[in-house]
Short mmCIF file of C-alpha atoms and ligand atoms in Angstrom, two decimals:
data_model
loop_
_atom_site.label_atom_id
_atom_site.label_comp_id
_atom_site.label_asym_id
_atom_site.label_seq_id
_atom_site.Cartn_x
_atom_site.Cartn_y
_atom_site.Cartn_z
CA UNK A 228 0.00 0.00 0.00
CA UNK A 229 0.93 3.28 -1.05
CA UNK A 230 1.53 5.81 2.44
CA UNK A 231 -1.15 8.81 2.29
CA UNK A 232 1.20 11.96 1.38
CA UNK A 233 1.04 14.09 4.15
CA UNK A 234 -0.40 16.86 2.24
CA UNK A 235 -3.36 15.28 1.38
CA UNK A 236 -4.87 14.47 4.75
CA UNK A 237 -3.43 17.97 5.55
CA UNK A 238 -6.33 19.16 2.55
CA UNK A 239 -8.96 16.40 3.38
CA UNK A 240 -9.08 18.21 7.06
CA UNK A 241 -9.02 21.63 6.15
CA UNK A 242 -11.91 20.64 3.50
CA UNK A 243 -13.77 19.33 6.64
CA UNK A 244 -13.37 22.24 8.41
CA UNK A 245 -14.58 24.39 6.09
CA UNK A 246 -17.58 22.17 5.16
CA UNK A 247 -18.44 22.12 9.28
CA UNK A 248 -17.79 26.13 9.13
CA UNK A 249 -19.73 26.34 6.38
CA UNK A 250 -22.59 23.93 8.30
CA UNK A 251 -22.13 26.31 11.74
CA UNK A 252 -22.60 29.84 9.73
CA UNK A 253 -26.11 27.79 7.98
CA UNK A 254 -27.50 27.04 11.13
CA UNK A 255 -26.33 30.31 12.72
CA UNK A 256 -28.07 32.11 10.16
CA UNK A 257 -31.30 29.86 10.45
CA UNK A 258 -31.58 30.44 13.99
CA UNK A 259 -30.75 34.27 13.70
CA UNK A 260 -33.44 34.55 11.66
CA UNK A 261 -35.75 32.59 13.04
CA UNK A 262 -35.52 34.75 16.21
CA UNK A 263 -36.02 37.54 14.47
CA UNK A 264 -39.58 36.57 13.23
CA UNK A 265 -40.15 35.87 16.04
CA UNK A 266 -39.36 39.03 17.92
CA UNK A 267 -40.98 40.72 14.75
CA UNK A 268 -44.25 38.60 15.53
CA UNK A 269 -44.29 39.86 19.05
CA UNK A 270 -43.40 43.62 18.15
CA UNK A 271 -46.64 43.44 16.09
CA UNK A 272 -48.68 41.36 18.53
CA UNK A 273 -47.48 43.54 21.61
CA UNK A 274 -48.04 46.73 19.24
CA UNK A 275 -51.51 45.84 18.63
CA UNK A 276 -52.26 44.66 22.26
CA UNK A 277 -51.46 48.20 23.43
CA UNK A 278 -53.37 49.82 20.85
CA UNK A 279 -56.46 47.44 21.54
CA UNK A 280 -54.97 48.76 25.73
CA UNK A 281 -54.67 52.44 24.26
CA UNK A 282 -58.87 51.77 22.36
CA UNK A 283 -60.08 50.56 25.80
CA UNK A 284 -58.64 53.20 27.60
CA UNK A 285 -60.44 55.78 25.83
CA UNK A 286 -63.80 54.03 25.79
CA UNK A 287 -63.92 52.44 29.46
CA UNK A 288 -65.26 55.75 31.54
CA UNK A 289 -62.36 57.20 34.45
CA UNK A 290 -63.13 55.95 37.41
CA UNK A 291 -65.72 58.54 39.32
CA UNK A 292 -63.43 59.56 42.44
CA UNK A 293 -64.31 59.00 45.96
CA UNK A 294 -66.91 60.65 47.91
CA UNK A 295 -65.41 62.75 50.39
CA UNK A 296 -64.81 62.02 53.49
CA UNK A 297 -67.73 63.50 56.85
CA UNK A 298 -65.14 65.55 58.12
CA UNK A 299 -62.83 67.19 55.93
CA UNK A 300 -59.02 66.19 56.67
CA UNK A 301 -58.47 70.20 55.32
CA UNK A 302 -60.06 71.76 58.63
CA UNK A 303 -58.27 73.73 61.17
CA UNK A 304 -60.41 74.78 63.91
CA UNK A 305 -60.71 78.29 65.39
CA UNK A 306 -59.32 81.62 63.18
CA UNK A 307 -58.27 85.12 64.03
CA UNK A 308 -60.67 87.01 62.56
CA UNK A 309 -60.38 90.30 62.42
CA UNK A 310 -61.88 93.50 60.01
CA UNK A 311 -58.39 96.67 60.44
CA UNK A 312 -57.10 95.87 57.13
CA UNK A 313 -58.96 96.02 54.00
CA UNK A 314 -59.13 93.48 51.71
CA UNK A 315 -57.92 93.27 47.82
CA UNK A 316 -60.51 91.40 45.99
CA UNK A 317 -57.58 90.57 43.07
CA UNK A 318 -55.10 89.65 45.77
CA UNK A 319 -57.95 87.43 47.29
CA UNK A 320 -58.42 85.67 44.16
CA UNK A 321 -54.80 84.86 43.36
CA UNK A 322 -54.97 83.43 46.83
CA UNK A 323 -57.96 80.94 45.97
CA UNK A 324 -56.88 80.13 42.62
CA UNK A 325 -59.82 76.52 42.44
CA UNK A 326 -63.00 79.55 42.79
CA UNK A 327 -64.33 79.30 39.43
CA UNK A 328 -65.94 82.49 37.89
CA UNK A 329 -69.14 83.66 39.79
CA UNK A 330 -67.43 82.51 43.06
CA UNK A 331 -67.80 78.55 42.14
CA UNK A 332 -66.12 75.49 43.56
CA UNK A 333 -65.83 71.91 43.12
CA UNK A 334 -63.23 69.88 45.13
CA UNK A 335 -60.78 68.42 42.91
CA UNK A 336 -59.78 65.01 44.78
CA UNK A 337 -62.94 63.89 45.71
CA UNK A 338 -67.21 64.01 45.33
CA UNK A 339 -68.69 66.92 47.45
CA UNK A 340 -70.90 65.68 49.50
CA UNK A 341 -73.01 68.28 49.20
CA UNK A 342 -74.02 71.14 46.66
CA UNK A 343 -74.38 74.04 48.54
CA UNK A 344 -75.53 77.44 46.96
CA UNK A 345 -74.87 80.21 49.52
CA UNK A 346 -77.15 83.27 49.46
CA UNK A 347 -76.47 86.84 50.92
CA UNK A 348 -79.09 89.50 50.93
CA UNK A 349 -77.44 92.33 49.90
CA UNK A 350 -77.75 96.27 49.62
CA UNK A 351 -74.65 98.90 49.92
CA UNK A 352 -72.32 96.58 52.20
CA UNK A 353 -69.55 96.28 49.28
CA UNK A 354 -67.17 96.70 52.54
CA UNK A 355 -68.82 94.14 54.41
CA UNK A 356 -68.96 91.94 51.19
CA UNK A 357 -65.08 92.30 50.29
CA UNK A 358 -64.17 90.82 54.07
CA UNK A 359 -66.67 88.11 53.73
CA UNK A 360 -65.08 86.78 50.66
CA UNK A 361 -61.60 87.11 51.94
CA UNK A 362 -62.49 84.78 54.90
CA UNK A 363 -64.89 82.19 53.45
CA UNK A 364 -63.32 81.59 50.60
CA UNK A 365 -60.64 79.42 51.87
CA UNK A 366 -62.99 78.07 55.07
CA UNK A 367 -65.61 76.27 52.19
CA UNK A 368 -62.86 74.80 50.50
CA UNK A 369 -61.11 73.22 53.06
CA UNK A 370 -64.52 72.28 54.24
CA UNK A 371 -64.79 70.00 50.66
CA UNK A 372 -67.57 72.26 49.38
CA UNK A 373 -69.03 71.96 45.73
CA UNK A 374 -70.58 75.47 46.10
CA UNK A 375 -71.84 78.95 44.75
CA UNK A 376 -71.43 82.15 46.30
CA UNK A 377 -75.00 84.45 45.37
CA UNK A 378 -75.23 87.86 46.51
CA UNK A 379 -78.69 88.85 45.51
CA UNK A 380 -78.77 92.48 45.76
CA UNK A 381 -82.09 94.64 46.42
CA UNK A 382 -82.57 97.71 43.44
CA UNK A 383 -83.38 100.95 44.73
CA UNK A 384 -84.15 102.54 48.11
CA UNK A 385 -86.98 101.21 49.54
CA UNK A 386 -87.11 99.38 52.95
CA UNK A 387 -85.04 96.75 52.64
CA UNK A 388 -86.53 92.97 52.56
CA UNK A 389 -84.15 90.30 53.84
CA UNK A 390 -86.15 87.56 53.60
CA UNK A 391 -87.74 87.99 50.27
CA UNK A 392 -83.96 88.34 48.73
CA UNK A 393 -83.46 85.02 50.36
CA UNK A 394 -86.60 83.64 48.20
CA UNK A 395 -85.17 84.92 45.22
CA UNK A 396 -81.58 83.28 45.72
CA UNK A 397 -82.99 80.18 46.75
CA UNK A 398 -84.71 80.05 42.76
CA UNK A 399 -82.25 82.01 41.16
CA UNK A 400 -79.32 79.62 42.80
CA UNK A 401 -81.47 76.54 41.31
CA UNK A 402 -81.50 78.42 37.72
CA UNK A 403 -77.68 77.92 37.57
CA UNK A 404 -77.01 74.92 39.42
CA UNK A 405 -78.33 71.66 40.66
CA UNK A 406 -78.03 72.62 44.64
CA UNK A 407 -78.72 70.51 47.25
CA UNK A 408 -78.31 72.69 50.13
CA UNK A 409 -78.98 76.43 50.17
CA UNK A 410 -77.01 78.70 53.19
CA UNK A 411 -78.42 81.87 53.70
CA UNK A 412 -75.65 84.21 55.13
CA UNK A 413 -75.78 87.77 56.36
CA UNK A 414 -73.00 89.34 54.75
CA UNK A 415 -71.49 90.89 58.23
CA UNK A 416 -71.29 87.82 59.85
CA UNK A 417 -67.82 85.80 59.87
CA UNK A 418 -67.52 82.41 61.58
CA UNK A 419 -64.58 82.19 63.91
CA UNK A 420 -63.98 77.93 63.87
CA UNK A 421 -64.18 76.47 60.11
CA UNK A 422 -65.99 73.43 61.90
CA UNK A 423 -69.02 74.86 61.89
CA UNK A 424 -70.06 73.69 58.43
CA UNK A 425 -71.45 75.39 55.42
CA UNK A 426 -73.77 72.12 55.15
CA UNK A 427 -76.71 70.42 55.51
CA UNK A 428 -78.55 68.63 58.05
CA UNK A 429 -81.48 66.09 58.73
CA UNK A 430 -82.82 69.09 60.50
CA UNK A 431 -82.38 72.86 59.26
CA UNK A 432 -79.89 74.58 60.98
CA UNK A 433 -78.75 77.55 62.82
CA UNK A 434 -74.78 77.64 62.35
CA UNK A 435 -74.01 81.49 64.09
CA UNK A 436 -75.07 80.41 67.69
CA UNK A 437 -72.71 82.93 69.47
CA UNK A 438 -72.05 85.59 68.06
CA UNK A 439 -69.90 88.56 69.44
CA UNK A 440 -72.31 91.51 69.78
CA UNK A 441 -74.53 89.11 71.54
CA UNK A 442 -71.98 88.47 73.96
CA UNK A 443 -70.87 84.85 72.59
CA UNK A 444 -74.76 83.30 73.54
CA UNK A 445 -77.37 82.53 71.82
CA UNK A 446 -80.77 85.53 73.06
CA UNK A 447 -82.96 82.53 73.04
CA UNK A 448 -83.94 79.26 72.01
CA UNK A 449 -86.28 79.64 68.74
CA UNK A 450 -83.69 82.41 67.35
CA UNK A 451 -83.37 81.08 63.78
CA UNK A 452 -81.00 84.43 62.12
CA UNK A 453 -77.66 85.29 60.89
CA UNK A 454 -76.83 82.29 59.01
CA UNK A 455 -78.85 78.87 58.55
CA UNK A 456 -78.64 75.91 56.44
CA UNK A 457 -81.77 74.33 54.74
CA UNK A 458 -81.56 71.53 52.35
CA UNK A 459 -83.93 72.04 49.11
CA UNK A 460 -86.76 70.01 50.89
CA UNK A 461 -86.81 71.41 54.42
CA UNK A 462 -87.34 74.69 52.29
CA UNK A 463 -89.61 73.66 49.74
CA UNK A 464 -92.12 71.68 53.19
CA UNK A 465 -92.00 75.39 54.51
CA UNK A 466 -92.91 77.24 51.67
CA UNK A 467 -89.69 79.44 51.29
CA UNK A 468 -88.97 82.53 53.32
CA UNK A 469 -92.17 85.02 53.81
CA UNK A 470 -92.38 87.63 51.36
CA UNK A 471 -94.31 90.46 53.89
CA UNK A 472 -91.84 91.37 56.48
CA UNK A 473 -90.46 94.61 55.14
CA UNK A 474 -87.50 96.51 57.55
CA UNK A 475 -85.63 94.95 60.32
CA UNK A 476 -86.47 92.00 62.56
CA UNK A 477 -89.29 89.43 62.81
CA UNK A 478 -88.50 87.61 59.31
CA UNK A 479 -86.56 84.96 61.30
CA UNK A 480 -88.71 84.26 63.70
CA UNK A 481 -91.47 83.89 61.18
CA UNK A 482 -88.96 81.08 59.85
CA UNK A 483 -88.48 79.43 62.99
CA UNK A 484 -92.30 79.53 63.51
CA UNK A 485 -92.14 77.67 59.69
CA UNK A 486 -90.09 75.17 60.71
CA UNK A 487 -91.45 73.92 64.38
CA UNK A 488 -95.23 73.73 62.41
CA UNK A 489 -94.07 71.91 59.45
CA UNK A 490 -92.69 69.30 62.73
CA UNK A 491 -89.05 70.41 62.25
CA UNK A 492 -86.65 71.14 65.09
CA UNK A 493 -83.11 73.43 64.32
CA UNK A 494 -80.15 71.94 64.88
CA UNK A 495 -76.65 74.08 66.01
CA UNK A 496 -73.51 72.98 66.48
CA UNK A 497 -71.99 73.69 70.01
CA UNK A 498 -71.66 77.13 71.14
CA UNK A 499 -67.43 77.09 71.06
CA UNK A 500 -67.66 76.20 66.80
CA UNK A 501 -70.61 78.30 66.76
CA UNK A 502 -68.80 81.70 67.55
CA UNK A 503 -68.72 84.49 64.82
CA UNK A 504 -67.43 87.61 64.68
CA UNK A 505 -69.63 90.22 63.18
CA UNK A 506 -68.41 93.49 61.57
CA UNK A 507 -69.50 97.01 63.76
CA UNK A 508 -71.81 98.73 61.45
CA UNK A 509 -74.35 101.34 61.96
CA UNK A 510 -78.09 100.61 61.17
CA UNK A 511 -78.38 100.60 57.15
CA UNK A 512 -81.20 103.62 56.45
CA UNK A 513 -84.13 101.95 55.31
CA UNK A 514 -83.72 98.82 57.16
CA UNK A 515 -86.14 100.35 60.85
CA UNK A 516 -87.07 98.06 62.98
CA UNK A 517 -90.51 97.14 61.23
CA UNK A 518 -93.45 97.94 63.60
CA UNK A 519 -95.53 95.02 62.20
CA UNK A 520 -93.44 92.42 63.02
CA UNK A 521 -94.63 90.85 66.49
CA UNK A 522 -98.78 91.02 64.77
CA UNK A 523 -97.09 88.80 61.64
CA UNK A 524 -95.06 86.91 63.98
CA UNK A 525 -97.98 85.62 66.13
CA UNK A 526 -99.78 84.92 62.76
CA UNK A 527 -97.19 82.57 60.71
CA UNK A 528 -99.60 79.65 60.72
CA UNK A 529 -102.01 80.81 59.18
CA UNK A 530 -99.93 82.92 56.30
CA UNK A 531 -97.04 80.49 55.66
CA UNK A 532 -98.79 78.57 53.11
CA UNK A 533 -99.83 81.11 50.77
CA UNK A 534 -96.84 84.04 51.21
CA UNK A 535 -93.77 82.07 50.43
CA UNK A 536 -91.96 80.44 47.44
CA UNK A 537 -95.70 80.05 45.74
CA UNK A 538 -96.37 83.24 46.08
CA UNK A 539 -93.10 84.83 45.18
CA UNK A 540 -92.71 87.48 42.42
CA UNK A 541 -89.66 90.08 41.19
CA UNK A 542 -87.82 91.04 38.25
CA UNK A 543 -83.86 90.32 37.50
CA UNK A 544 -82.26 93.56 36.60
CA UNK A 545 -79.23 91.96 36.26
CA UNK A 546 -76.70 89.33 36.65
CA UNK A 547 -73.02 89.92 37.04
CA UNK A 548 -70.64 86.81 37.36
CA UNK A 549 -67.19 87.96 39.38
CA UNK A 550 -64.56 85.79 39.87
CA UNK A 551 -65.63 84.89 43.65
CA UNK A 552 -69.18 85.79 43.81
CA UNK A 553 -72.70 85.91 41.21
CA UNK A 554 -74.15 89.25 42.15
CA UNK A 555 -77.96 89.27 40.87
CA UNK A 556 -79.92 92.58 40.78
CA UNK A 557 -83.44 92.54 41.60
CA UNK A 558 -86.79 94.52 41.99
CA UNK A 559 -88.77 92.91 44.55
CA UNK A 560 -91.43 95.44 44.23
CA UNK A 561 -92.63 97.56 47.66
CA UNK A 562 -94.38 97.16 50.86
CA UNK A 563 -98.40 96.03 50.23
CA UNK A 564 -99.13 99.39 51.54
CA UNK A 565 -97.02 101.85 49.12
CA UNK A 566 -97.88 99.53 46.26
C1 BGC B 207 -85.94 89.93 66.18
C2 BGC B 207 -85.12 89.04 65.31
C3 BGC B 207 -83.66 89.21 65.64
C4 BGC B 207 -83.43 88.94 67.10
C5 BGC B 207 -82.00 89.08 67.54
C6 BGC B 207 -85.63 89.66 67.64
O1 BGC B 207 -86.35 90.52 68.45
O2 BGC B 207 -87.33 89.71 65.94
O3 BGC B 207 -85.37 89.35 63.98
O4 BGC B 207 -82.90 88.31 64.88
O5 BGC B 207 -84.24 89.82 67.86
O6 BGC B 207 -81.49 90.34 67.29
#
């Protein structure tokens, strides 16, 4: 037998190795590719899962927040309240920067329990007004308020009629916005404890129980003015505000007469949150003490069902939205016995 030259094995194994070479880069490439379909196939699939993710997202309603909580985690108990320095109705909107125009808000991290229009009878207090904004503002928002703020100003100079202008913001209010809860607010009167609640109650409800010029203590037992809180129903069951009591005093007692006979009993809260500072002002002219009021007074059950919200009449003048209160100018007409 002939020996193999050396330099043919030599070839016969370098043809090998380039044949297995050859083999490794085949199956490389097969397996390269191969993975790349496959990552291509999951691009797409993944790319259409989040666009079916992206569809959904649009079409699947955000979830409605949560209802916020009794008490307000905002609240800080008793303020300094106090009327030396006047106030800068610009300055005290930068500083409450949620009010909405015509002195609206809506608590942004969770569902008001309540919606709360809150009506001032107004004439020629635009002082008085200016100080009540600057305070309440920031009180009914950290209280979690979805509110309004109505200032329902009386045209002209005829004896002034609180309770009538109460009437009128109560429908008015309801014109705008679907309230729940109306607060009817003298526009001098400042609480001194934001726990005393712009809100609500099972039973309607007298929130300034002691107020400063009445020596911190509430006169007596049935006194039902200042500010109160009635929801839409314990108003509508009383028939509104009456519509007769032109001048100062007797109007609220005609409402507390309203609600004991319509089997309602006021509700306060305790005489430390109920404390309110009111600002010194002398008597407005044409607001007198109205002579008739102690004769209507002793008559309320007998009138409230036909001089109230069913019998209530006036003309808007005008309607003014400002960026932290609705001001809404109206003719309530004149006393039955000048008309
Ligand atoms: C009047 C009320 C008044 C109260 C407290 C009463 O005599 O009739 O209208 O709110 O005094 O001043």
């Amino acid at each position: 037998m002939m020996e193999p030259l050396p330099g043919a094995s030599l070839q016969k194994a370098c043809r090998l190795l380039v044949i297995f070479c050859a083999l490794h880069l085949v199956v490389t490439m097969v397996y390269y590719l191969a993975g790349r379909d496959l990552d291509i196939f999951q691009y797409f699939t993944e790319n259409q899962q989040s666009q079916h993710d992206w569809k959904n997202a649009s079409t699947t309603p955000a979830a409605e927040p949560h209802v916020c909580p009794e008490t307000s985690p905002l609240l800080v108990g008793p303020l300094n309240i106090e009327f030396s320095n006047p106030v800068d109705l610009e300055e005290t909107k930068k500083e409450n920067p949620a009010v909405r125009d015509g002195g609206r808000h809506t608590p942004k991290d969770c569902q008001a329990l309540q919606k709360v229009a809150v009506i001032i009878p107004f004439r020629h207090r635009d002082k008085h007004l200016k100080y009540w904004l600057y305070y309440l503002h920031p009180i009914l928002q950290r209280q979690q308020l979805d509110y309004g703020v109505y200032v329902i100003n009386q045209d002209g100079e005829e004896t002034f009629n609180r309770a009538k202008l109460m009437n009128v913001g109560f429908a008015e209010a309801l014109k705008d916005y679907d309230y729940d809860c109306f607060v009817f607010s003298d526009v001098d009167l400042i609480p001194m404890d934001d726990r005393n609640i712009y809100k609500c109650n099972s039973q309607p409800r007298h929130l300034s129980v002691s107020v400063d010029k009445l020596g911190f203590r509430l006169p007596y037992q049935q006194l039902f003015g200042g500010v109160t809180a009635l929801s839409k129903d314990q108003f509508q069951k009383i028939n509104g505000f009456p519509n007769n009591y032109w001048g100062w005093g007797g109007e609220d007692d005609d409402i507390s007469n309203r609600i004991r006979y319509n089997k309602m009993s006021i509700s306060r809260p305790n005489a430390i949150i109920g404390k309110y500072r009111m600002i010194q002002h002398f008597r407005d002219a044409k607001n007198e003490p109205n002579p008739q009021r102690f004769d209507r007074i002793a008559h309320t059950k007998e009138t409230m069902n036909s001089d109230g919200l069913n019998s209530l009449s006036y003309e808007v003048l005008k309607t003014e939205k400002y960026p932290l209160y609705t001001i809404i100018t109206v003719n309530i007409g004149l006393p039955k016995s000048i008309s």
